[in-house]
mmCIF file of C-alpha atoms in Angstrom:
data_model
loop_
_atom_site.group_PDB
_atom_site.id
_atom_site.type_symbol
_atom_site.label_atom_id
_atom_site.label_comp_id
_atom_site.label_asym_id
_atom_site.label_seq_id
_atom_site.Cartn_x
_atom_site.Cartn_y
_atom_site.Cartn_z
ATOM 1 C CA UNK A 1 0.042 -0.287 0.125
ATOM 2 C CA UNK A 2 0.898 3.229 -0.992
ATOM 3 C CA UNK A 3 2.652 5.426 2.274
ATOM 4 C CA UNK A 4 2.319 8.497 3.277
ATOM 5 C CA UNK A 5 3.949 11.099 5.757
ATOM 6 C CA UNK A 6 2.183 12.712 8.549
ATOM 7 C CA UNK A 7 3.330 15.895 9.452
ATOM 8 C CA UNK A 8 6.628 17.099 10.040
ATOM 9 C CA UNK A 9 6.785 14.097 12.204
ATOM 10 C CA UNK A 10 8.515 11.322 9.526
ATOM 11 C CA UNK A 11 6.505 9.258 10.203
ATOM 12 C CA UNK A 12 5.249 7.108 8.009
ATOM 13 C CA UNK A 13 1.318 5.153 7.812
ATOM 14 C CA UNK A 14 -1.005 3.523 4.756
ATOM 15 C CA UNK A 15 -2.286 5.119 2.673
ATOM 16 C CA UNK A 16 -5.646 4.046 4.753
ATOM 17 C CA UNK A 17 -5.856 3.411 7.967
ATOM 18 C CA UNK A 18 -8.242 1.107 9.908
ATOM 19 C CA UNK A 19 -11.192 2.416 12.644
ATOM 20 C CA UNK A 20 -11.677 0.349 15.703
ATOM 21 C CA UNK A 21 -14.130 2.021 16.926
ATOM 22 C CA UNK A 22 -17.112 -0.012 16.076
ATOM 23 C CA UNK A 23 -15.819 -2.310 17.407
ATOM 24 C CA UNK A 24 -16.644 -1.731 20.928
ATOM 25 C CA UNK A 25 -19.233 1.630 20.548
ATOM 26 C CA UNK A 26 -21.045 3.544 19.631
ATOM 27 C CA UNK A 27 -22.500 1.110 16.918
ATOM 28 C CA UNK A 28 -25.080 -2.061 17.051
ATOM 29 C CA UNK A 29 -24.332 -4.308 19.299
ATOM 30 C CA UNK A 30 -26.034 -7.602 18.291
ATOM 31 C CA UNK A 31 -22.397 -7.204 15.886
ATOM 32 C CA UNK A 32 -19.954 -6.625 18.244
ATOM 33 C CA UNK A 33 -18.426 -9.877 18.518
ATOM 34 C CA UNK A 34 -14.024 -10.152 19.786
ATOM 35 C CA UNK A 35 -13.397 -12.958 16.844
ATOM 36 C CA UNK A 36 -15.199 -11.682 14.370
ATOM 37 C CA UNK A 37 -13.587 -8.119 15.464
ATOM 38 C CA UNK A 38 -9.386 -9.476 15.924
ATOM 39 C CA UNK A 39 -9.651 -11.515 12.194
ATOM 40 C CA UNK A 40 -11.023 -8.124 10.273
ATOM 41 C CA UNK A 41 -7.665 -5.801 12.960
ATOM 42 C CA UNK A 42 -5.298 -9.125 11.084
ATOM 43 C CA UNK A 43 -6.625 -8.913 8.155
ATOM 44 C CA UNK A 44 -5.966 -4.962 7.815
ATOM 45 C CA UNK A 45 -2.571 -5.193 8.659
ATOM 46 C CA UNK A 46 -2.321 -8.095 5.920
ATOM 47 C CA UNK A 47 -4.145 -5.610 3.704
ATOM 48 C CA UNK A 48 -1.193 -2.645 4.113
ATOM 49 C CA UNK A 49 -3.243 -0.891 6.352
ATOM 50 C CA UNK A 50 -0.598 0.248 9.605
ATOM 51 C CA UNK A 51 -2.748 3.044 11.658
ATOM 52 C CA UNK A 52 -5.116 1.377 13.809
ATOM 53 C CA UNK A 53 -7.049 4.075 15.209
ATOM 54 C CA UNK A 54 -9.147 3.637 18.879
ATOM 55 C CA UNK A 55 -9.161 5.399 22.342
ATOM 56 C CA UNK A 56 -9.201 4.775 26.045
ATOM 57 C CA UNK A 57 -13.452 6.002 26.425
ATOM 58 C CA UNK A 58 -14.422 3.632 23.589
ATOM 59 C CA UNK A 59 -15.894 0.607 25.295
ATOM 60 C CA UNK A 60 -15.026 1.732 27.375
ATOM 61 C CA UNK A 61 -11.685 -0.021 27.613
ATOM 62 C CA UNK A 62 -12.148 -2.780 25.411
ATOM 63 C CA UNK A 63 -11.409 -1.857 22.092
ATOM 64 C CA UNK A 64 -8.139 -0.849 23.275
ATOM 65 C CA UNK A 65 -7.570 -3.698 24.652
ATOM 66 C CA UNK A 66 -8.957 -5.964 22.150
ATOM 67 C CA UNK A 67 -5.937 -4.293 19.326
ATOM 68 C CA UNK A 68 -3.658 -4.762 22.889
ATOM 69 C CA UNK A 69 -4.545 -8.342 21.975
ATOM 70 C CA UNK A 70 -3.553 -7.760 17.918
ATOM 71 C CA UNK A 71 -0.723 -5.508 19.381
ATOM 72 C CA UNK A 72 0.837 -8.776 21.023
ATOM 73 C CA UNK A 73 1.992 -10.431 17.915
ATOM 74 C CA UNK A 74 1.969 -7.823 15.288
ATOM 75 C CA UNK A 75 3.403 -4.779 17.043
ATOM 76 C CA UNK A 76 6.281 -3.563 15.059
ATOM 77 C CA UNK A 77 3.441 -4.010 11.369
ATOM 78 C CA UNK A 78 1.439 -0.817 13.541
ATOM 79 C CA UNK A 79 1.301 2.452 13.431
ATOM 80 C CA UNK A 80 -1.269 3.065 16.710
ATOM 81 C CA UNK A 81 -3.598 6.021 17.547
ATOM 82 C CA UNK A 82 -5.613 6.008 20.248
ATOM 83 C CA UNK A 83 -7.287 9.303 22.866
ATOM 84 C CA UNK A 84 -7.508 10.654 25.966
ATOM 85 C CA UNK A 85 -8.910 13.935 27.528
ATOM 86 C CA UNK A 86 -12.862 11.972 27.736
ATOM 87 C CA UNK A 87 -14.388 9.475 30.687
ATOM 88 C CA UNK A 88 -16.766 7.670 30.084
ATOM 89 C CA UNK A 89 -19.461 8.074 33.790
ATOM 90 C CA UNK A 90 -23.512 6.070 34.219
ATOM 91 C CA UNK A 91 -24.969 8.486 31.680
ATOM 92 C CA UNK A 92 -22.736 10.295 30.307
ATOM 93 C CA UNK A 93 -19.591 11.903 29.321
ATOM 94 C CA UNK A 94 -16.949 15.040 30.515
ATOM 95 C CA UNK A 95 -14.381 16.316 28.997
ATOM 96 C CA UNK A 96 -11.382 15.849 31.663
ATOM 97 C CA UNK A 97 -7.128 17.786 30.766
ATOM 98 C CA UNK A 98 -5.656 17.709 34.858
ATOM 99 C CA UNK A 99 -2.536 16.668 33.811
ATOM 100 C CA UNK A 100 -2.440 14.346 36.410
ATOM 101 C CA UNK A 101 -5.163 12.431 34.612
ATOM 102 C CA UNK A 102 -3.595 12.219 31.473
ATOM 103 C CA UNK A 103 -0.403 10.804 32.985
ATOM 104 C CA UNK A 104 -2.232 8.118 34.785
ATOM 105 C CA UNK A 105 -4.172 8.097 31.036
ATOM 106 C CA UNK A 106 -1.296 7.347 28.869
ATOM 107 C CA UNK A 107 0.592 4.747 31.788
ATOM 108 C CA UNK A 108 -3.517 2.647 31.060
ATOM 109 C CA UNK A 109 -3.283 3.184 27.545
ATOM 110 C CA UNK A 110 -0.186 1.690 27.567
ATOM 111 C CA UNK A 111 -0.835 -1.180 29.927
ATOM 112 C CA UNK A 112 -3.609 -1.576 28.030
ATOM 113 C CA UNK A 113 -2.515 -2.015 24.486
ATOM 114 C CA UNK A 114 0.547 -4.240 25.474
ATOM 115 C CA UNK A 115 2.935 -1.802 23.801
ATOM 116 C CA UNK A 116 5.620 0.542 25.356
ATOM 117 C CA UNK A 117 4.423 4.049 23.364
ATOM 118 C CA UNK A 118 2.236 5.028 21.382
ATOM 119 C CA UNK A 119 2.938 5.973 18.407
ATOM 120 C CA UNK A 120 0.817 9.184 18.549
ATOM 121 C CA UNK A 121 -1.621 10.393 20.900
ATOM 122 C CA UNK A 122 -4.671 12.607 20.882
ATOM 123 C CA UNK A 123 -6.991 14.581 22.885
ATOM 124 C CA UNK A 124 -10.012 13.833 22.730
ATOM 125 C CA UNK A 125 -11.567 17.322 23.721
ATOM 126 C CA UNK A 126 -10.287 19.932 25.020
ATOM 127 C CA UNK A 127 -11.430 20.457 29.123
ATOM 128 C CA UNK A 128 -12.908 23.854 29.292
ATOM 129 C CA UNK A 129 -12.417 24.105 33.272
ATOM 130 C CA UNK A 130 -8.343 23.532 32.052
ATOM 131 C CA UNK A 131 -6.102 25.625 29.410
ATOM 132 C CA UNK A 132 -4.880 23.859 26.939
ATOM 133 C CA UNK A 133 -1.745 24.229 27.165
ATOM 134 C CA UNK A 134 -1.742 22.723 30.045
ATOM 135 C CA UNK A 135 -2.704 19.792 28.775
ATOM 136 C CA UNK A 136 -1.384 19.322 25.673
ATOM 137 C CA UNK A 137 2.481 20.491 27.640
ATOM 138 C CA UNK A 138 1.831 17.142 30.015
ATOM 139 C CA UNK A 139 1.317 15.298 27.536
ATOM 140 C CA UNK A 140 4.898 16.866 24.970
ATOM 141 C CA UNK A 141 5.833 15.480 28.490
ATOM 142 C CA UNK A 142 5.135 11.381 27.686
ATOM 143 C CA UNK A 143 6.900 11.904 24.836
ATOM 144 C CA UNK A 144 10.269 13.299 26.728
ATOM 145 C CA UNK A 145 9.523 10.390 28.353
ATOM 146 C CA UNK A 146 9.579 8.670 25.617
ATOM 147 C CA UNK A 147 5.563 6.789 26.470
ATOM 148 C CA UNK A 148 4.372 8.420 22.869
ATOM 149 C CA UNK A 149 6.334 9.717 19.310
ATOM 150 C CA UNK A 150 3.765 12.939 18.409
ATOM 151 C CA UNK A 151 0.448 14.199 19.302
ATOM 152 C CA UNK A 152 -2.478 15.029 17.481
ATOM 153 C CA UNK A 153 -6.710 17.368 18.233
ATOM 154 C CA UNK A 154 -9.584 16.160 17.641
ATOM 155 C CA UNK A 155 -11.356 18.822 15.437
ATOM 156 C CA UNK A 156 -14.996 19.348 17.270
ATOM 157 C CA UNK A 157 -17.443 21.562 14.611
ATOM 158 C CA UNK A 158 -19.638 24.008 16.322
ATOM 159 C CA UNK A 159 -22.724 24.432 13.406
ATOM 160 C CA UNK A 160 -25.076 27.124 13.474
ATOM 161 C CA UNK A 161 -24.773 30.590 14.618
ATOM 162 C CA UNK A 162 -24.699 33.566 12.227
ATOM 163 C CA UNK A 163 -21.206 32.891 10.919
ATOM 164 C CA UNK A 164 -22.340 29.698 8.677
ATOM 165 C CA UNK A 165 -21.236 26.121 7.854
ATOM 166 C CA UNK A 166 -17.848 27.357 6.780
ATOM 167 C CA UNK A 167 -16.084 28.461 9.661
ATOM 168 C CA UNK A 168 -17.156 25.116 11.357
ATOM 169 C CA UNK A 169 -13.585 25.137 13.018
ATOM 170 C CA UNK A 170 -12.813 28.461 13.903
ATOM 171 C CA UNK A 171 -12.060 27.393 17.966
ATOM 172 C CA UNK A 172 -10.183 24.426 16.140
ATOM 173 C CA UNK A 173 -8.619 26.727 14.961
ATOM 174 C CA UNK A 174 -7.536 29.100 17.778
ATOM 175 C CA UNK A 175 -7.119 26.330 20.133
ATOM 176 C CA UNK A 176 -4.183 24.336 17.746
ATOM 177 C CA UNK A 177 -2.138 27.893 17.334
ATOM 178 C CA UNK A 178 -2.251 28.194 20.589
ATOM 179 C CA UNK A 179 -1.050 24.438 21.263
ATOM 180 C CA UNK A 180 1.631 25.313 18.713
ATOM 181 C CA UNK A 181 3.120 27.161 20.553
ATOM 182 C CA UNK A 182 3.776 24.575 23.134
ATOM 183 C CA UNK A 183 4.531 21.910 21.073
ATOM 184 C CA UNK A 184 3.961 20.836 17.649
ATOM 185 C CA UNK A 185 0.703 18.962 16.697
ATOM 186 C CA UNK A 186 1.944 15.991 14.467
ATOM 187 C CA UNK A 187 -1.906 15.296 13.644
ATOM 188 C CA UNK A 188 -5.365 16.656 13.112
ATOM 189 C CA UNK A 189 -7.863 14.325 12.779
ATOM 190 C CA UNK A 190 -11.570 15.639 12.104
ATOM 191 C CA UNK A 191 -14.568 14.389 9.840
ATOM 192 C CA UNK A 192 -14.713 14.548 5.967
ATOM 193 C CA UNK A 193 -16.289 12.503 3.273
ATOM 194 C CA UNK A 194 -18.106 13.725 0.255
ATOM 195 C CA UNK A 195 -21.238 14.774 2.539
ATOM 196 C CA UNK A 196 -19.801 16.731 5.423
ATOM 197 C CA UNK A 197 -16.985 18.641 3.317
ATOM 198 C CA UNK A 198 -16.408 21.510 6.155
ATOM 199 C CA UNK A 199 -12.807 21.070 6.685
ATOM 200 C CA UNK A 200 -12.401 21.311 3.148
ATOM 201 C CA UNK A 201 -12.322 25.037 3.820
ATOM 202 C CA UNK A 202 -10.439 25.719 6.719
ATOM 203 C CA UNK A 203 -9.227 23.945 8.696
ATOM 204 C CA UNK A 204 -7.267 21.322 5.769
ATOM 205 C CA UNK A 205 -5.784 24.153 4.300
ATOM 206 C CA UNK A 206 -4.401 24.991 7.512
ATOM 207 C CA UNK A 207 -3.143 21.865 8.288
ATOM 208 C CA UNK A 208 -0.872 21.842 4.856
ATOM 209 C CA UNK A 209 -0.185 24.880 5.237
ATOM 210 C CA UNK A 210 2.161 23.808 8.837
ATOM 211 C CA UNK A 211 2.370 20.821 7.581
ATOM 212 C CA UNK A 212 0.506 18.431 9.801
ATOM 213 C CA UNK A 213 -1.049 16.056 8.624
ATOM 214 C CA UNK A 214 -4.864 15.312 8.841
ATOM 215 C CA UNK A 215 -6.626 11.507 9.486
ATOM 216 C CA UNK A 216 -9.923 11.911 8.000
ATOM 217 C CA UNK A 217 -12.811 10.255 10.673
ATOM 218 C CA UNK A 218 -16.118 8.499 9.026
ATOM 219 C CA UNK A 219 -15.264 8.956 5.593
ATOM 220 C CA UNK A 220 -17.810 6.865 4.846
ATOM 221 C CA UNK A 221 -20.798 9.065 6.240
ATOM 222 C CA UNK A 222 -21.098 6.053 9.417
ATOM 223 C CA UNK A 223 -21.635 4.097 6.519
ATOM 224 C CA UNK A 224 -24.303 5.556 4.030
ATOM 225 C CA UNK A 225 -21.006 6.158 1.506
ATOM 226 C CA UNK A 226 -21.235 2.650 1.274
ATOM 227 C CA UNK A 227 -24.640 2.595 -0.075
ATOM 228 C CA UNK A 228 -24.985 -1.260 2.550
ATOM 229 C CA UNK A 229 -27.616 0.875 4.259
ATOM 230 C CA UNK A 230 -31.620 1.040 3.052
ATOM 231 C CA UNK A 231 -33.621 3.842 3.766
ATOM 232 C CA UNK A 232 -35.600 3.062 6.523
ATOM 233 C CA UNK A 233 -34.165 -0.238 7.715
ATOM 234 C CA UNK A 234 -34.108 0.406 11.060
ATOM 235 C CA UNK A 235 -30.974 0.731 13.708
ATOM 236 C CA UNK A 236 -30.511 -1.025 16.544
ATOM 237 C CA UNK A 237 -31.504 1.771 20.039
ATOM 238 C CA UNK A 238 -27.532 1.576 20.949
ATOM 239 C CA UNK A 239 -26.388 2.462 17.438
ATOM 240 C CA UNK A 240 -25.976 6.153 17.419
ATOM 241 C CA UNK A 241 -27.220 6.661 13.270
ATOM 242 C CA UNK A 242 -31.109 5.348 14.942
ATOM 243 C CA UNK A 243 -30.681 9.722 16.987
ATOM 244 C CA UNK A 244 -29.402 10.451 14.288
ATOM 245 C CA UNK A 245 -31.153 12.940 11.696
ATOM 246 C CA UNK A 246 -29.220 11.871 8.492
ATOM 247 C CA UNK A 247 -29.850 8.232 9.330
ATOM 248 C CA UNK A 248 -34.168 9.139 9.543
ATOM 249 C CA UNK A 249 -35.831 7.462 5.958
ATOM 250 C CA UNK A 250 -36.820 10.140 5.032
ATOM 251 C CA UNK A 251 -33.642 11.720 4.401
ATOM 252 C CA UNK A 252 -31.354 8.771 3.384
ATOM 253 C CA UNK A 253 -34.165 8.592 0.780
ATOM 254 C CA UNK A 254 -33.126 12.099 0.297
ATOM 255 C CA UNK A 255 -29.141 11.305 0.136
ATOM 256 C CA UNK A 256 -29.480 9.038 -2.606
ATOM 257 C CA UNK A 257 -28.534 10.880 -5.003
ATOM 258 C CA UNK A 258 -24.483 10.954 -3.532
ATOM 259 C CA UNK A 259 -24.331 7.165 -3.708
ATOM 260 C CA UNK A 260 -26.326 7.210 -7.659
ATOM 261 C CA UNK A 261 -23.178 9.396 -7.851
ATOM 262 C CA UNK A 262 -20.555 7.850 -6.490
ATOM 263 C CA UNK A 263 -22.032 4.084 -8.183
ATOM 264 C CA UNK A 264 -21.278 5.756 -11.388
ATOM 265 C CA UNK A 265 -17.470 6.241 -10.926
ATOM 266 C CA UNK A 266 -17.871 2.604 -9.450
ATOM 267 C CA UNK A 267 -18.970 1.519 -12.543
ATOM 268 C CA UNK A 268 -16.880 3.765 -14.968
ATOM 269 C CA UNK A 269 -13.829 1.562 -12.551
ATOM 270 C CA UNK A 270 -15.557 -1.923 -13.587
ATOM 271 C CA UNK A 271 -17.588 -1.405 -10.851
ATOM 272 C CA UNK A 272 -18.734 -5.280 -10.301
ATOM 273 C CA UNK A 273 -16.280 -6.309 -12.585
ATOM 274 C CA UNK A 274 -13.383 -4.724 -10.654
ATOM 275 C CA UNK A 275 -15.064 -4.607 -6.818
ATOM 276 C CA UNK A 276 -14.729 -0.871 -7.277
ATOM 277 C CA UNK A 277 -17.404 -0.345 -4.934
ATOM 278 C CA UNK A 278 -19.023 2.956 -4.304
ATOM 279 C CA UNK A 279 -17.418 2.437 -0.460
ATOM 280 C CA UNK A 280 -13.581 3.405 -2.925
ATOM 281 C CA UNK A 281 -15.063 5.487 -4.680
ATOM 282 C CA UNK A 282 -15.530 7.363 -1.847
ATOM 283 C CA UNK A 283 -12.549 7.020 0.193
ATOM 284 C CA UNK A 284 -10.057 7.754 -3.055
ATOM 285 C CA UNK A 285 -11.992 10.861 -2.988
ATOM 286 C CA UNK A 286 -10.737 11.475 0.430
ATOM 287 C CA UNK A 287 -7.455 10.384 -0.607
ATOM 288 C CA UNK A 288 -7.047 13.503 -3.254
ATOM 289 C CA UNK A 289 -7.658 15.928 -0.717
ATOM 290 C CA UNK A 290 -3.907 16.093 -0.316
ATOM 291 C CA UNK A 291 -0.771 14.267 -0.008
ATOM 292 C CA UNK A 292 -1.131 14.602 4.270
ATOM 293 C CA UNK A 293 -4.242 13.620 4.788
ATOM 294 C CA UNK A 294 -5.292 10.246 5.726
ATOM 295 C CA UNK A 295 -8.840 8.160 5.903
ATOM 296 C CA UNK A 296 -9.960 6.246 8.530
ATOM 297 C CA UNK A 297 -12.907 4.318 8.002
ATOM 298 C CA UNK A 298 -14.304 2.449 11.051
ATOM 299 C CA UNK A 299 -15.551 -1.747 10.122
ATOM 300 C CA UNK A 300 -15.832 -4.627 12.516
ATOM 301 C CA UNK A 301 -15.755 -7.319 9.787
ATOM 302 C CA UNK A 302 -12.849 -7.956 7.575
ATOM 303 C CA UNK A 303 -13.745 -8.478 3.803
ATOM 304 C CA UNK A 304 -15.131 -4.519 4.966
ATOM 305 C CA UNK A 305 -11.742 -3.841 6.272
ATOM 306 C CA UNK A 306 -9.837 -5.035 3.113
ATOM 307 C CA UNK A 307 -11.857 -3.633 0.755
ATOM 308 C CA UNK A 308 -11.225 -0.160 1.895
ATOM 309 C CA UNK A 309 -7.826 -0.572 2.258
ATOM 310 C CA UNK A 310 -8.353 -0.910 -1.472
ATOM 311 C CA UNK A 311 -9.775 2.065 -1.666
ATOM 312 C CA UNK A 312 -5.413 3.470 -2.075
ATOM 313 C CA UNK A 313 -4.681 1.949 -5.334
ATOM 314 C CA UNK A 314 -7.895 3.301 -7.225
ATOM 315 C CA UNK A 315 -6.409 6.333 -9.268
ATOM 316 C CA UNK A 316 -9.262 8.651 -9.691
ATOM 317 C CA UNK A 317 -9.305 10.764 -13.178
ATOM 318 C CA UNK A 318 -9.902 14.264 -12.592
ATOM 319 C CA UNK A 319 -14.058 13.623 -14.635
ATOM 320 C CA UNK A 320 -14.811 11.196 -11.665
ATOM 321 C CA UNK A 321 -12.729 14.195 -8.900
ATOM 322 C CA UNK A 322 -15.073 17.561 -10.874
ATOM 323 C CA UNK A 323 -18.426 15.432 -11.510
ATOM 324 C CA UNK A 324 -17.975 13.738 -7.640
ATOM 325 C CA UNK A 325 -17.767 17.630 -6.653
ATOM 326 C CA UNK A 326 -21.059 18.514 -8.623
ATOM 327 C CA UNK A 327 -22.520 16.436 -6.516
ATOM 328 C CA UNK A 328 -25.506 18.365 -4.422
ATOM 329 C CA UNK A 329 -24.569 18.761 -0.050
ATOM 330 C CA UNK A 330 -25.993 15.733 2.137
ATOM 331 C CA UNK A 331 -29.911 17.219 2.978
ATOM 332 C CA UNK A 332 -30.296 16.919 6.627
ATOM 333 C CA UNK A 333 -28.769 18.837 9.581
ATOM 334 C CA UNK A 334 -25.480 16.610 11.079
ATOM 335 C CA UNK A 335 -26.295 17.246 14.681
#
């Protein structure tokens, strides 16, 4: 698989990563099985994927424990990305950016992951009660201590308000500029897909101009852009899509032109005869956004992990990109 470098760190990863959250968190609980998830991680590594993205809150903790079972055998093949800063309580999630907590969280993640170093340690959310510079300074100390190789920040968009959607990441950019004064940011993780393109306006260019890598979260639109979801098919109660405005039957039907556009491009590349799928086209579109961009599609199935990895070999033409750029924006609120 093609390799890409995360910012100025010199740390290389496969062009497509693996989001491990669905194996333990936020999606259909009945579909979570440890054995199947382990096969998915192994299959991704076999296909050339190296970046494995997790967080201590996924589960909580069980996602890191699962990855630890793989890393115990295949650590040299993996680039480990995990996160701190969010604590799961009884029915709530709170931010914790206190330096003492960050240090404890890192040590706990290292134990669960069965490794002595985390390649990319990301701040999941900034704590409004703690200056972000203090949290970042504690994370930088972990680099000095040899427990972490590089630091990243998860971007949080604030939609609505009078300034409009293209100022979605104003707050994140201000945070980035503050923490850059403390220790270099190696990567920013934010949503980017054909139905969520806001990062293209300012956040992605900010990263490119400063040599910061960009991890594209949810590049398949929570599964919608794969074309495998049926409008009105329903979701299990704990699946976050069951409460998501874009996943009502009405909105899923209204947004089918996006899937149809992806299918047209896939068919032009051979379609089913060559194995090219709408999902691969959607990922190739994300990859085309810049050499500093690494999509991190989530899955818990080996076959999807391998299919997603195959997107790295798909070269979209100028015609393809123009056609995809002309697709209508997604309808429905994203919050």
